[in-house]
Coordinates of N, CA and C in Angstrom, one line a residue:
K1 N 13.9 -22.9 2.7 CA 13.6 -24.1 3.3 C 15.0 -24.8 3.5
S2 N 15.2 -25.3 4.7 CA 16.5 -26.1 4.9 C 16.2 -27.4 5.5
D3 N 17.1 -28.3 5.1 CA 17.0 -29.7 5.6 C 18.5 -30.1 5.9
T4 N 18.8 -30.1 7.2 CA 20.1 -30.3 7.7 C 20.2 -31.7 8.4
S5 N 21.2 -32.5 8.0 CA 21.4 -33.8 8.6 C 22.9 -33.9 8.9
I6 N 23.2 -34.2 10.2 CA 24.6 -34.4 10.6 C 24.8 -35.7 11.3
T7 N 25.7 -36.5 10.9 CA 26.0 -37.7 11.5 C 27.5 -37.7 11.9
Q8 N 27.8 -37.9 13.2 CA 29.1 -38.0 13.7 C 29.3 -39.3 14.4
S9 N 30.4 -40.0 14.0 CA 30.7 -41.3 14.6 C 32.2 -41.4 14.9
A10 N 32.5 -41.8 16.1 CA 33.9 -41.9 16.5 C 34.1 -43.3 17.3
T11 N 35.2 -43.9 17.0 CA 35.6 -45.1 17.7 C 37.0 -44.9 18.2
G12 N 37.2 -45.3 19.5 CA 38.5 -45.2 20.0 C 38.8 -46.4 20.9
S13 N 40.1 -46.8 20.9 CA 40.5 -47.9 21.8 C 41.9 -47.6 22.4
A14 N 42.1 -48.1 23.6 CA 43.4 -47.9 24.2 C 43.7 -49.2 24.9
G15 N 45.0 -49.5 25.0 CA 45.3 -50.8 25.7 C 46.8 -50.7 26.1
G16 N 47.2 -51.7 26.9 CA 48.5 -51.7 27.4 C 48.5 -52.1 28.9
A17 N 49.7 -52.0 29.5 CA 49.8 -52.4 30.9 C 49.0 -51.4 31.8
L18 N 49.0 -50.2 31.4 CA 48.3 -49.2 32.3 C 46.9 -48.9 31.7
G19 N 46.5 -49.4 30.6 CA 45.2 -49.2 30.0 C 45.2 -48.2 29.0
G20 N 45.4 -46.9 29.3 CA 45.4 -45.9 28.3 C 44.3 -44.9 28.5
L21 N 44.3 -43.9 27.6 CA 43.2 -42.8 27.7 C 42.7 -42.6 26.3
V22 N 41.4 -42.5 26.2 CA 40.7 -42.2 25.0 C 39.9 -40.9 25.2
I23 N 40.1 -39.9 24.3 CA 39.4 -38.7 24.4 C 38.6 -38.5 23.1
I24 N 37.3 -38.4 23.2 CA 36.5 -38.1 22.0 C 35.6 -36.9 22.2
D25 N 35.7 -35.9 21.3 CA 35.0 -34.7 21.4 C 34.2 -34.5 20.1
Q26 N 32.9 -34.5 20.2 CA 32.0 -34.3 19.0 C 31.1 -33.1 19.3
N27 N 31.1 -32.2 18.4 CA 30.2 -31.0 18.5 C 29.6 -30.7 17.2
A28 N 28.4 -30.3 17.2 CA 27.6 -29.9 16.0 C 27.0 -28.6 16.3
F29 N 27.1 -27.6 15.3 CA 26.5 -26.3 15.5 C 25.8 -26.0 14.2
V30 N 24.5 -25.8 14.2 CA 23.7 -25.5 13.0 C 22.9 -24.2 13.2
V31 N 23.0 -23.3 12.2 CA 22.2 -22.1 12.2 C 21.4 -22.1 10.9
N32 N 20.1 -22.1 11.1 CA 19.2 -21.9 9.9 C 18.4 -20.6 10.2
A33 N 18.7 -19.6 9.4 CA 18.0 -18.3 9.6 C 17.4 -17.8 8.3
G34 N 16.2 -17.2 8.4 CA 15.6 -16.8 7.2 C 14.7 -15.5 7.4
A35 N 14.5 -14.8 6.4 CA 13.6 -13.6 6.4 C 12.8 -13.6 5.1
A36 N 11.5 -13.2 5.3 CA 10.6 -13.2 4.1 C 9.7 -12.0 4.3
E37 N 9.4 -11.4 3.1 CA 8.4 -10.3 3.1 C 7.5 -10.5 1.8
A38 N 6.2 -10.4 2.1 CA 5.2 -10.5 1.0 C 4.3 -9.3 1.1
N39 N 4.1 -8.6 0.0 CA 3.3 -7.4 0.0 C 2.4 -7.3 -1.2
T40 N 1.1 -7.3 -1.0 CA 0.2 -7.0 -2.1 C -0.6 -5.7 -1.7
G41 N -0.2 -5.0 -0.7 CA -0.9 -3.8 -0.3 C -0.1 -2.6 -0.6
G42 N -0.5 -1.5 0.0 CA 0.1 -0.2 -0.3 C -0.3 0.4 -1.7
N43 N -1.5 0.1 -2.1 CA -2.0 0.5 -3.4 C -2.9 1.8 -3.2
I44 N -2.8 2.6 -4.3 CA -3.6 3.8 -4.3 C -4.4 3.9 -5.6
A45 N -5.7 4.1 -5.5 CA -6.6 4.2 -6.7 C -7.4 5.4 -6.5
S46 N -7.5 6.2 -7.6 CA -8.4 7.4 -7.6 C -9.2 7.4 -8.9
G47 N -10.5 7.4 -8.6 CA -11.5 7.3 -9.8 C -11.6 8.7 -10.5
N48 N -11.6 9.8 -9.7 CA -11.8 11.1 -10.2 C -11.1 12.1 -9.3
S49 N -10.2 12.8 -9.7 CA -9.5 13.8 -8.9 C -9.4 15.0 -9.8
S50 N -10.5 15.7 -10.1 CA -10.5 16.7 -11.1 C -10.9 18.1 -10.5
T51 N -10.6 19.1 -11.2 CA -11.0 20.4 -10.8 C -11.9 20.9 -12.0
N52 N -13.1 21.2 -11.8 CA -14.0 21.6 -12.8 C -14.6 23.0 -12.5
N53 N -14.5 23.9 -13.5 CA -15.1 25.2 -13.4 C -16.0 25.4 -14.6
A54 N -17.2 25.8 -14.3 CA -18.2 26.2 -15.4 C -18.7 27.6 -15.0
R55 N -18.6 28.5 -16.0 CA -18.9 29.9 -15.7 C -19.7 30.5 -16.9
T56 N -20.7 31.2 -16.5 CA -21.5 31.9 -17.5 C -21.6 33.4 -17.1
R57 N -21.2 34.3 -18.0 CA -21.3 35.7 -17.7 C -22.0 36.4 -18.9
Q58 N -23.1 37.0 -18.6 CA -23.9 37.7 -19.6 C -24.2 39.1 -19.3
D59 N -24.1 39.9 -20.2 CA -24.4 41.4 -20.1 C -25.3 41.8 -21.2
I60 N -26.3 42.6 -20.8 CA -27.1 43.3 -21.8 C -26.8 44.8 -21.6
N61 N -26.4 45.5 -22.5 CA -25.9 46.8 -22.3 C -26.3 47.7 -23.5
T62 N -26.8 48.8 -23.3 CA -27.3 49.7 -24.4 C -26.0 50.4 -25.0
G63 N -24.9 50.3 -24.4 CA -23.7 50.8 -25.0 C -23.8 52.3 -25.2
G64 N -24.6 53.0 -24.4 CA -24.7 54.5 -24.6 C -25.8 54.9 -25.5
D65 N -26.5 53.9 -26.1 CA -27.6 54.2 -27.1 C -28.8 54.7 -26.3
P66 N -29.3 55.9 -26.6 CA -30.4 56.5 -25.8 C -31.7 55.9 -26.1
D67 N -31.8 55.0 -27.1 CA -33.1 54.4 -27.4 C -33.5 53.5 -26.3
P68 N -34.8 53.4 -26.1 CA -35.3 52.5 -25.0 C -35.2 51.1 -25.5
I69 N -35.1 50.2 -24.5 CA -35.0 48.8 -24.7 C -36.3 48.2 -24.3
G70 N -37.0 47.5 -25.3 CA -38.3 47.0 -25.0 C -38.2 45.8 -24.1
V71 N -37.4 44.8 -24.4 CA -37.3 43.6 -23.6 C -35.8 43.2 -23.5
A72 N -35.3 43.0 -22.3 CA -33.9 42.6 -22.1 C -34.0 41.3 -21.3
S73 N -33.3 40.3 -21.7 CA -33.4 39.0 -21.1 C -32.0 38.3 -21.0
N74 N -31.7 37.7 -19.9 CA -30.5 36.9 -19.8 C -30.9 35.5 -19.3
N75 N -30.6 34.5 -20.0 CA -30.9 33.1 -19.6 C -29.5 32.4 -19.5
G76 N -29.0 32.1 -18.4 CA -27.7 31.5 -18.3 C -27.8 30.2 -17.5
E77 N -26.9 29.3 -17.8 CA -26.8 28.1 -17.1 C -25.3 27.7 -17.1
A78 N -24.8 27.4 -15.9 CA -23.5 26.8 -15.7 C -23.6 25.5 -15.0
S79 N -23.0 24.5 -15.5 CA -23.3 23.2 -14.9 C -22.0 22.4 -14.9
N80 N -21.8 21.6 -13.8 CA -20.7 20.7 -13.7 C -21.2 19.3 -13.4
W81 N -20.6 18.3 -13.9 CA -21.0 16.9 -13.5 C -19.6 16.2 -13.4
S82 N -19.4 15.6 -12.3 CA -18.2 14.9 -12.0 C -18.5 13.6 -11.4
D83 N -17.9 12.5 -11.9 CA -18.2 11.2 -11.4 C -16.9 10.4 -11.4
G84 N -16.8 9.4 -10.5 CA -15.6 8.6 -10.4 C -15.9 7.4 -9.5
T85 N -15.2 6.3 -9.8 CA -15.2 5.2 -9.0 C -13.8 4.7 -8.9
A86 N -13.5 4.0 -7.8 CA -12.1 3.5 -7.6 C -12.3 2.2 -6.8
G87 N -11.5 1.2 -7.2 CA -11.5 -0.1 -6.5 C -10.1 -0.7 -6.5
I88 N -9.9 -1.4 -5.4 CA -8.6 -2.1 -5.2 C -8.9 -3.5 -4.8
T89 N -8.3 -4.5 -5.5 CA -8.5 -5.9 -5.1 C -7.1 -6.4 -5.0
T90 N -6.8 -6.9 -3.8 CA -5.5 -7.5 -3.6 C -5.6 -9.0 -3.3
G91 N -4.6 -9.7 -3.6 CA -4.6 -11.1 -3.3 C -4.0 -11.4 -1.9
D92 N -3.8 -12.7 -1.7 CA -3.3 -13.1 -0.4 C -1.8 -12.7 -0.4
A93 N -1.3 -12.5 0.8 CA 0.1 -12.2 1.0 C 0.6 -13.2 2.1
S94 N 1.5 -14.1 1.8 CA 2.0 -15.0 2.8 C 3.5 -15.0 2.8
A95 N 4.1 -15.1 3.9 CA 5.5 -15.1 4.1 C 5.9 -16.1 5.1
L96 N 7.0 -16.8 4.8 CA 7.5 -17.8 5.7 C 9.0 -17.5 6.0
G97 N 9.3 -17.2 7.2 CA 10.7 -16.8 7.5 C 11.7 -17.9 7.6
N98 N 11.2 -19.1 8.2 CA 12.1 -20.2 8.3 C 11.3 -21.5 8.4
D99 N 11.7 -22.4 7.5 CA 11.1 -23.7 7.5 C 12.2 -24.7 7.5
S100 N 12.6 -25.2 8.7 CA 13.8 -26.0 8.9 C 13.5 -27.4 9.4
K101 N 14.3 -28.3 9.0 CA 14.3 -29.7 9.6 C 15.8 -30.0 9.8
T102 N 16.1 -30.3 11.1 CA 17.5 -30.6 11.5 C 17.5 -31.9 12.2
T103 N 18.4 -32.8 11.7 CA 18.6 -34.1 12.3 C 20.1 -34.3 12.6
I104 N 20.4 -34.6 13.9 CA 21.8 -34.8 14.3 C 21.9 -36.2 14.9
H105 N 22.9 -37.0 14.5 CA 23.2 -38.3 15.1 C 24.6 -38.2 15.5
Q106 N 24.9 -38.6 16.8 CA 26.2 -38.7 17.3 C 26.4 -40.0 18.0
N107 N 27.6 -40.6 17.7 CA 27.9 -42.0 18.2 C 29.3 -42.0 18.6
A108 N 29.6 -42.5 19.8 CA 31.0 -42.7 20.2 C 31.1 -44.1 20.8
D109 N 32.1 -44.9 20.3 CA 32.3 -46.2 20.7 C 33.8 -46.3 21.3
V110 N 33.9 -46.6 22.6 CA 35.2 -46.6 23.2 C 35.5 -48.0 23.8
S111 N 36.7 -48.5 23.6 CA 37.1 -49.7 24.3 C 38.5 -49.5 24.9
I112 N 38.6 -49.9 26.1 CA 39.9 -49.8 26.9 C 40.3 -51.2 27.4
E113 N 41.5 -51.6 27.1 CA 42.0 -52.9 27.6 C 43.2 -52.7 28.5
G114 N 43.2 -53.3 29.6 CA 44.3 -53.2 30.5 C 43.7 -52.9 31.9
S115 N 44.6 -52.8 32.9 CA 44.2 -52.6 34.3 C 43.8 -51.2 34.6
G116 N 44.2 -50.3 33.9 CA 43.9 -48.9 34.2 C 43.4 -48.2 32.9
G117 N 43.3 -46.9 33.0 CA 42.9 -46.1 31.8 C 41.5 -45.5 32.0
G118 N 41.2 -44.8 31.0 CA 39.9 -44.2 31.0 C 39.5 -43.5 29.7
S119 N 38.3 -43.0 29.7 CA 37.9 -42.3 28.5 C 37.2 -41.1 28.9
L120 N 37.3 -40.1 28.0 CA 36.5 -38.8 28.1 C 35.8 -38.6 26.8
V121 N 34.5 -38.6 26.9 CA 33.7 -38.5 25.7 C 32.7 -37.3 25.9
T122 N 32.8 -36.3 25.0 CA 31.9 -35.1 25.1 C 31.2 -35.0 23.7
Q123 N 29.9 -34.9 23.8 CA 29.1 -34.7 22.6 C 28.2 -33.5 22.9
G124 N 28.3 -32.5 22.0 CA 27.5 -31.2 22.1 C 26.8 -30.9 20.9
T125 N 25.6 -30.3 21.0 CA 24.8 -29.9 19.9 C 24.2 -28.6 20.1
N126 N 24.3 -27.7 19.2 CA 23.7 -26.4 19.2 C 22.9 -26.2 17.9
V127 N 21.6 -26.0 18.0 CA 20.8 -25.7 16.8 C 20.0 -24.4 17.0
I128 N 20.1 -23.5 16.1 CA 19.4 -22.3 16.1 C 18.6 -22.2 14.8
N129 N 17.3 -22.3 14.9 CA 16.4 -22.0 13.8 C 15.6 -20.7 14.1
A130 N 15.9 -19.7 13.3 CA 15.3 -18.4 13.5 C 14.7 -17.9 12.2
G131 N 13.6 -17.2 12.3 CA 13.0 -16.6 11.1 C 12.2 -15.4 11.5
I132 N 12.0 -14.6 10.5 CA 11.1 -13.4 10.6 C 10.4 -13.3 9.3
A133 N 9.1 -13.0 9.4 CA 8.2 -12.9 8.2 C 7.2 -11.8 8.4
V134 N 7.0 -11.1 7.3 CA 6.0 -10.0 7.3 C 5.2 -10.1 6.1
A135 N 3.9 -10.2 6.2 CA 2.9 -10.3 5.1 C 2.0 -9.1 5.2
N136 N 1.8 -8.4 4.1 CA 0.9 -7.2 4.1 C 0.0 -7.2 2.9
S137 N -1.3 -7.2 3.1 CA -2.2 -7.0 2.0 C -3.1 -5.8 2.3
G138 N -2.7 -4.9 3.2 CA -3.5 -3.8 3.6 C -2.9 -2.5 3.2
D139 N -3.2 -1.4 3.9 CA -2.7 -0.1 3.7 C -3.0 0.4 2.3
N140 N -4.3 0.1 1.9 CA -4.7 0.5 0.6 C -5.7 1.8 0.7
T141 N -5.6 2.6 -0.3 CA -6.5 3.8 -0.3 C -7.2 3.9 -1.6
A142 N -8.5 3.9 -1.6 CA -9.3 4.1 -2.8 C -10.3 5.3 -2.6
T143 N -10.2 6.2 -3.5 CA -11.0 7.4 -3.5 C -11.8 7.4 -4.8
G144 N -13.1 7.4 -4.7 CA -14.0 7.4 -5.9 C -14.1 8.7 -6.5
N145 N -14.3 9.8 -5.8 CA -14.4 11.1 -6.3 C -13.8 12.1 -5.4
E146 N -12.8 12.7 -5.8 CA -12.1 13.7 -5.0 C -12.0 15.0 -5.9
S147 N -13.1 15.5 -6.3 CA -13.1 16.6 -7.2 C -13.5 17.9 -6.6
F148 N -13.1 19.0 -7.2 CA -13.4 20.3 -6.8 C -14.2 20.9 -7.9
N149 N -15.5 21.2 -7.7 CA -16.4 21.7 -8.7 C -16.9 23.1 -8.4
R150 N -16.9 24.0 -9.4 CA -17.4 25.3 -9.2 C -18.2 25.7 -10.4
A151 N -19.5 26.1 -10.1 CA -20.3 26.6 -11.2 C -20.8 28.0 -10.8
R152 N -20.7 28.9 -11.7 CA -21.1 30.3 -11.4 C -21.8 30.9 -12.6
V153 N -22.8 31.7 -12.3 CA -23.6 32.5 -13.3 C -23.6 33.9 -12.8
R154 N -23.2 34.8 -13.7 CA -23.3 36.2 -13.4 C -24.0 36.9 -14.6
Q155 N -25.0 37.7 -14.2 CA -25.8 38.3 -15.3 C -26.0 39.8 -14.9
D156 N -25.9 40.6 -15.8 CA -26.2 42.1 -15.6 C -27.1 42.6 -16.7
V157 N -28.0 43.5 -16.4 CA -28.8 44.2 -17.3 C -28.7 45.7 -17.0
P158 N -27.7 46.3 -17.3 CA -27.6 47.7 -17.0 C -28.3 48.5 -18.1
S159 N -28.7 49.7 -17.7 CA -29.4 50.6 -18.7 C -28.5 51.8 -18.9
T160 N -27.3 51.6 -19.3 CA -26.4 52.7 -19.4 C -26.9 53.7 -20.5
G161 N -27.4 54.8 -20.1 CA -27.8 55.9 -20.9 C -29.2 55.7 -21.5
A162 N -29.9 54.6 -21.3 CA -31.2 54.4 -21.9 C -32.2 55.2 -21.1
D163 N -33.3 55.6 -21.8 CA -34.3 56.3 -21.1 C -35.2 55.4 -20.2
F164 N -35.5 54.2 -20.7 CA -36.2 53.3 -19.9 C -36.0 51.8 -20.5
I165 N -36.3 50.9 -19.6 CA -36.3 49.5 -20.0 C -37.6 48.9 -19.7
G166 N -38.3 48.4 -20.8 CA -39.7 47.9 -20.6 C -39.7 46.7 -19.7
V167 N -39.0 45.6 -20.1 CA -38.9 44.3 -19.3 C -37.5 43.9 -19.2
A168 N -37.0 43.6 -18.1 CA -35.7 43.0 -17.9 C -35.8 41.7 -17.1
G169 N -35.2 40.7 -17.5 CA -35.2 39.4 -16.7 C -33.9 38.7 -16.7
N170 N -33.5 38.2 -15.6 CA -32.3 37.3 -15.5 C -32.8 36.0 -15.0
F171 N -32.4 35.0 -15.7 CA -32.7 33.6 -15.3 C -31.4 32.8 -15.3
G172 N -31.0 32.4 -14.1 CA -29.7 31.7 -14.0 C -29.8 30.4 -13.3
L173 N -29.0 29.5 -13.7 CA -28.9 28.2 -12.9 C -27.4 27.8 -12.8
A174 N -27.0 27.7 -11.6 CA -25.6 27.2 -11.4 C -25.8 25.9 -10.7
Q175 N -25.2 24.8 -11.2 CA -25.5 23.5 -10.7 C -24.2 22.6 -10.6
N176 N -24.0 21.9 -9.6 CA -23.0 20.9 -9.5 C -23.5 19.6 -9.2
T177 N -23.0 18.6 -9.8 CA -23.4 17.2 -9.5 C -22.1 16.4 -9.4
S178 N -21.9 15.9 -8.2 CA -20.7 15.1 -8.0 C -21.0 13.8 -7.3
D179 N -20.6 12.7 -8.0 CA -21.0 11.4 -7.5 C -19.8 10.7 -7.0

């Protein structure tokens, strides 16, 4: 924030038989420049970014034993559960590039005595108030659940070398829950 105040005052007099010449030149040049940036954005939140693998592998094998197998059973379960939440809360972002107050006072007082003469008075003022401001509360990314889940069940009931298998059963459940 700027507050500029300029006061210019000039007094001139000339006199004599020919009068005389008075020259007054007053110039004021003011530059108020500002730049501001406010940022509450550009945030990244991730609630869950996981890789989950659940695997079940079951084998029932006679291992070359020639005896019969009465009951062979595989009960397998592979399960994944993945959960996540993400949130971003940003506040206000405000930026002010230039807040200026400029006051300029110029005064010239000339007196010439005599039959001739003259005065030349110039008063110039240049004021530049410039500003640039950028405020950002956006460009936010929130991902609640970005997970890769894999659940696998593999079951085998081979009868390697057995004469017979009375009952063989495979019960498998592969499950993914991702919220």
